[in-house]
Amino acid sequence: MSGGTHLAGAHDARERGDRLEVAAAVLALLADRTRLALMERLGRGEADVTTLTEACGAARPSVSQHLAKLRLAGLVTARKDGRRVVYALRHGHLRRLVDEAMNVADHQVGSLPPHD
């Protein structure tokens, strides 16, 4: 094995480790019921804090704190619309991730058979 090949392998391993670290952090953020409910609602489109509070059933201050964490983590975006702040998912991968987590829950709650 040449030195260049060894360095490339080390770089690939470090990049994979970085990817795993970020993926674990994303999943840890989604491991909260309120944040997961917020992400599920945002998967259906943009929403303001009032709409999100109604959708997840949590208190407004709690929703705002969770949204701040999701925004700081880069999972959601926020934009001003007059006096309102409107939130959206950063990209479709997050919607699909939440959808798949909910599908897994459907299988476990509903005792559905496994499939690919």
PDB file of C-alpha atoms in Angstrom:
ATOM      1  CA  MET A   1       0.000   0.000   0.000  1.00  0.00           C
ATOM      2  CA  SER A   2       1.481   3.360  -0.978  1.00  0.00           C
ATOM      3  CA  GLY A   3       1.617   6.323   1.363  1.00  0.00           C
ATOM      4  CA  GLY A   4      -0.986   8.163  -0.714  1.00  0.00           C
ATOM      5  CA  THR A   5      -3.400   5.257  -0.483  1.00  0.00           C
ATOM      6  CA  HIS A   6      -2.914   5.062   3.283  1.00  0.00           C
ATOM      7  CA  LEU A   7      -3.584   8.799   3.672  1.00  0.00           C
ATOM      8  CA  ALA A   8      -6.689   8.541   1.491  1.00  0.00           C
ATOM      9  CA  GLY A   9      -7.949   5.684   3.669  1.00  0.00           C
ATOM     10  CA  ALA A  10      -7.329   7.728   6.815  1.00  0.00           C
ATOM     11  CA  HIS A  11      -9.165  10.683   5.274  1.00  0.00           C
ATOM     12  CA  ASP A  12     -12.116   8.448   4.305  1.00  0.00           C
ATOM     13  CA  ALA A  13     -12.266   7.018   7.834  1.00  0.00           C
ATOM     14  CA  ARG A  14     -12.146  10.506   9.363  1.00  0.00           C
ATOM     15  CA  GLU A  15     -14.867  11.721   6.975  1.00  0.00           C
ATOM     16  CA  ARG A  16     -17.025   8.703   7.812  1.00  0.00           C
ATOM     17  CA  GLY A  17     -16.484   9.385  11.512  1.00  0.00           C
ATOM     18  CA  ASP A  18     -17.519  13.019  11.010  1.00  0.00           C
ATOM     19  CA  ARG A  19     -20.630  11.938   9.120  1.00  0.00           C
ATOM     20  CA  LEU A  20     -21.537   9.466  11.889  1.00  0.00           C
ATOM     21  CA  GLU A  21     -21.049  12.166  14.515  1.00  0.00           C
ATOM     22  CA  VAL A  22     -23.338  14.601  12.701  1.00  0.00           C
ATOM     23  CA  ALA A  23     -25.939  11.903  12.000  1.00  0.00           C
ATOM     24  CA  ALA A  24     -25.951  10.913  15.685  1.00  0.00           C
ATOM     25  CA  ALA A  25     -26.424  14.570  16.676  1.00  0.00           C
ATOM     26  CA  VAL A  26     -29.372  14.941  14.264  1.00  0.00           C
ATOM     27  CA  LEU A  27     -31.001  11.776  15.593  1.00  0.00           C
ATOM     28  CA  ALA A  28     -30.419  12.931  19.181  1.00  0.00           C
ATOM     29  CA  LEU A  29     -32.238  16.194  18.427  1.00  0.00           C
ATOM     30  CA  LEU A  30     -35.126  14.267  16.900  1.00  0.00           C
ATOM     31  CA  ALA A  31     -35.298  11.953  19.918  1.00  0.00           C
ATOM     32  CA  ASP A  32     -37.506  14.489  21.695  1.00  0.00           C
ATOM     33  CA  ARG A  33     -41.286  14.103  21.264  1.00  0.00           C
ATOM     34  CA  THR A  34     -41.955  17.842  20.888  1.00  0.00           C
ATOM     35  CA  ARG A  35     -39.138  18.397  18.396  1.00  0.00           C
ATOM     36  CA  LEU A  36     -40.233  15.336  16.415  1.00  0.00           C
ATOM     37  CA  ALA A  37     -43.806  16.682  16.336  1.00  0.00           C
ATOM     38  CA  LEU A  38     -42.508  20.059  15.132  1.00  0.00           C
ATOM     39  CA  MET A  39     -40.436  18.409  12.404  1.00  0.00           C
ATOM     40  CA  GLU A  40     -43.384  16.253  11.354  1.00  0.00           C
ATOM     41  CA  ARG A  41     -45.612  19.333  11.027  1.00  0.00           C
ATOM     42  CA  LEU A  42     -42.935  21.281   9.153  1.00  0.00           C
ATOM     43  CA  GLY A  43     -42.646  18.336   6.774  1.00  0.00           C
ATOM     44  CA  ARG A  44     -46.083  19.386   5.499  1.00  0.00           C
ATOM     45  CA  GLY A  45     -44.988  22.971   4.866  1.00  0.00           C
ATOM     46  CA  GLU A  46     -43.968  26.238   6.437  1.00  0.00           C
ATOM     47  CA  ALA A  47     -45.616  27.306   9.685  1.00  0.00           C
ATOM     48  CA  ASP A  48     -45.425  30.015  12.322  1.00  0.00           C
ATOM     49  CA  VAL A  49     -45.092  29.486  16.072  1.00  0.00           C
ATOM     50  CA  THR A  50     -48.858  29.690  16.673  1.00  0.00           C
ATOM     51  CA  THR A  51     -49.554  26.968  14.104  1.00  0.00           C
ATOM     52  CA  LEU A  52     -46.718  24.816  15.431  1.00  0.00           C
ATOM     53  CA  THR A  53     -47.905  25.249  19.029  1.00  0.00           C
ATOM     54  CA  GLU A  54     -51.361  24.016  18.062  1.00  0.00           C
ATOM     55  CA  ALA A  55     -49.911  21.132  16.032  1.00  0.00           C
ATOM     56  CA  CYS A  56     -47.708  19.716  18.770  1.00  0.00           C
ATOM     57  CA  GLY A  57     -49.783  20.584  21.833  1.00  0.00           C
ATOM     58  CA  ALA A  58     -46.887  22.073  23.812  1.00  0.00           C
ATOM     59  CA  ALA A  59     -46.734  25.474  25.482  1.00  0.00           C
ATOM     60  CA  ARG A  60     -45.634  28.357  23.282  1.00  0.00           C
ATOM     61  CA  PRO A  61     -42.411  29.092  25.259  1.00  0.00           C
ATOM     62  CA  SER A  62     -41.446  25.419  24.985  1.00  0.00           C
ATOM     63  CA  VAL A  63     -42.120  25.389  21.231  1.00  0.00           C
ATOM     64  CA  SER A  64     -40.000  28.517  20.793  1.00  0.00           C
ATOM     65  CA  GLN A  65     -37.115  26.946  22.703  1.00  0.00           C
ATOM     66  CA  HIS A  66     -37.290  23.748  20.659  1.00  0.00           C
ATOM     67  CA  LEU A  67     -37.421  25.733  17.417  1.00  0.00           C
ATOM     68  CA  ALA A  68     -34.348  27.683  18.499  1.00  0.00           C
ATOM     69  CA  LYS A  69     -32.440  24.416  19.045  1.00  0.00           C
ATOM     70  CA  LEU A  70     -33.527  23.077  15.663  1.00  0.00           C
ATOM     71  CA  ARG A  71     -32.588  26.351  13.966  1.00  0.00           C
ATOM     72  CA  LEU A  72     -29.172  26.508  15.648  1.00  0.00           C
ATOM     73  CA  ALA A  73     -28.534  22.913  14.561  1.00  0.00           C
ATOM     74  CA  GLY A  74     -29.335  23.913  10.983  1.00  0.00           C
ATOM     75  CA  LEU A  75     -32.365  21.637  10.681  1.00  0.00           C
ATOM     76  CA  VAL A  76     -34.940  24.391  10.206  1.00  0.00           C
ATOM     77  CA  THR A  77     -34.875  27.853   8.691  1.00  0.00           C
ATOM     78  CA  ALA A  78     -36.689  30.949   9.901  1.00  0.00           C
ATOM     79  CA  ARG A  79     -37.804  33.974   7.925  1.00  0.00           C
ATOM     80  CA  LYS A  80     -39.771  37.074   8.822  1.00  0.00           C
ATOM     81  CA  ASP A  81     -43.202  37.575   7.297  1.00  0.00           C
ATOM     82  CA  GLY A  82     -44.294  40.904   8.696  1.00  0.00           C
ATOM     83  CA  ARG A  83     -44.328  40.442  12.462  1.00  0.00           C
ATOM     84  CA  ARG A  84     -44.495  36.648  12.216  1.00  0.00           C
ATOM     85  CA  VAL A  85     -41.543  34.284  12.024  1.00  0.00           C
ATOM     86  CA  VAL A  86     -42.179  31.421   9.627  1.00  0.00           C
ATOM     87  CA  TYR A  87     -40.255  28.164   9.991  1.00  0.00           C
ATOM     88  CA  ALA A  88     -39.462  25.516   7.385  1.00  0.00           C
ATOM     89  CA  LEU A  89     -37.376  22.355   7.135  1.00  0.00           C
ATOM     90  CA  ARG A  90     -33.901  22.976   5.752  1.00  0.00           C
ATOM     91  CA  HIS A  91     -34.248  20.199   3.134  1.00  0.00           C
ATOM     92  CA  GLY A  92     -36.325  17.216   2.076  1.00  0.00           C
ATOM     93  CA  HIS A  93     -33.976  14.668   3.641  1.00  0.00           C
ATOM     94  CA  LEU A  94     -35.283  15.723   7.044  1.00  0.00           C
ATOM     95  CA  ARG A  95     -38.897  15.243   5.990  1.00  0.00           C
ATOM     96  CA  ARG A  96     -38.097  11.765   4.699  1.00  0.00           C
ATOM     97  CA  LEU A  97     -36.158  10.919   7.882  1.00  0.00           C
ATOM     98  CA  VAL A  98     -39.107  11.924  10.076  1.00  0.00           C
ATOM     99  CA  ASP A  99     -41.558  10.129   7.760  1.00  0.00           C
ATOM    100  CA  GLU A 100     -39.522   6.926   8.005  1.00  0.00           C
ATOM    101  CA  ALA A 101     -39.318   7.192  11.806  1.00  0.00           C
ATOM    102  CA  MET A 102     -43.098   7.544  11.900  1.00  0.00           C
ATOM    103  CA  ASN A 103     -43.436   4.538   9.558  1.00  0.00           C
ATOM    104  CA  VAL A 104     -41.336   2.463  11.948  1.00  0.00           C
ATOM    105  CA  ALA A 105     -43.599   3.600  14.797  1.00  0.00           C
ATOM    106  CA  ASP A 106     -46.663   2.610  12.752  1.00  0.00           C
ATOM    107  CA  HIS A 107     -45.241  -0.897  12.396  1.00  0.00           C
ATOM    108  CA  GLN A 108     -44.526  -1.221  16.093  1.00  0.00           C
ATOM    109  CA  VAL A 109     -47.746   0.344  17.351  1.00  0.00           C
ATOM    110  CA  GLY A 110     -49.915  -1.358  14.768  1.00  0.00           C
ATOM    111  CA  SER A 111     -48.038  -4.678  14.837  1.00  0.00           C
ATOM    112  CA  LEU A 112     -47.588  -4.483  11.074  1.00  0.00           C
ATOM    113  CA  PRO A 113     -45.391  -7.104   9.408  1.00  0.00           C
ATOM    114  CA  PRO A 114     -41.876  -6.069   8.352  1.00  0.00           C
ATOM    115  CA  HIS A 115     -41.137  -5.303   4.711  1.00  0.00           C
ATOM    116  CA  ASP A 116     -38.527  -3.623   2.554  1.00  0.00           C
TER     117      ASP A 116
END
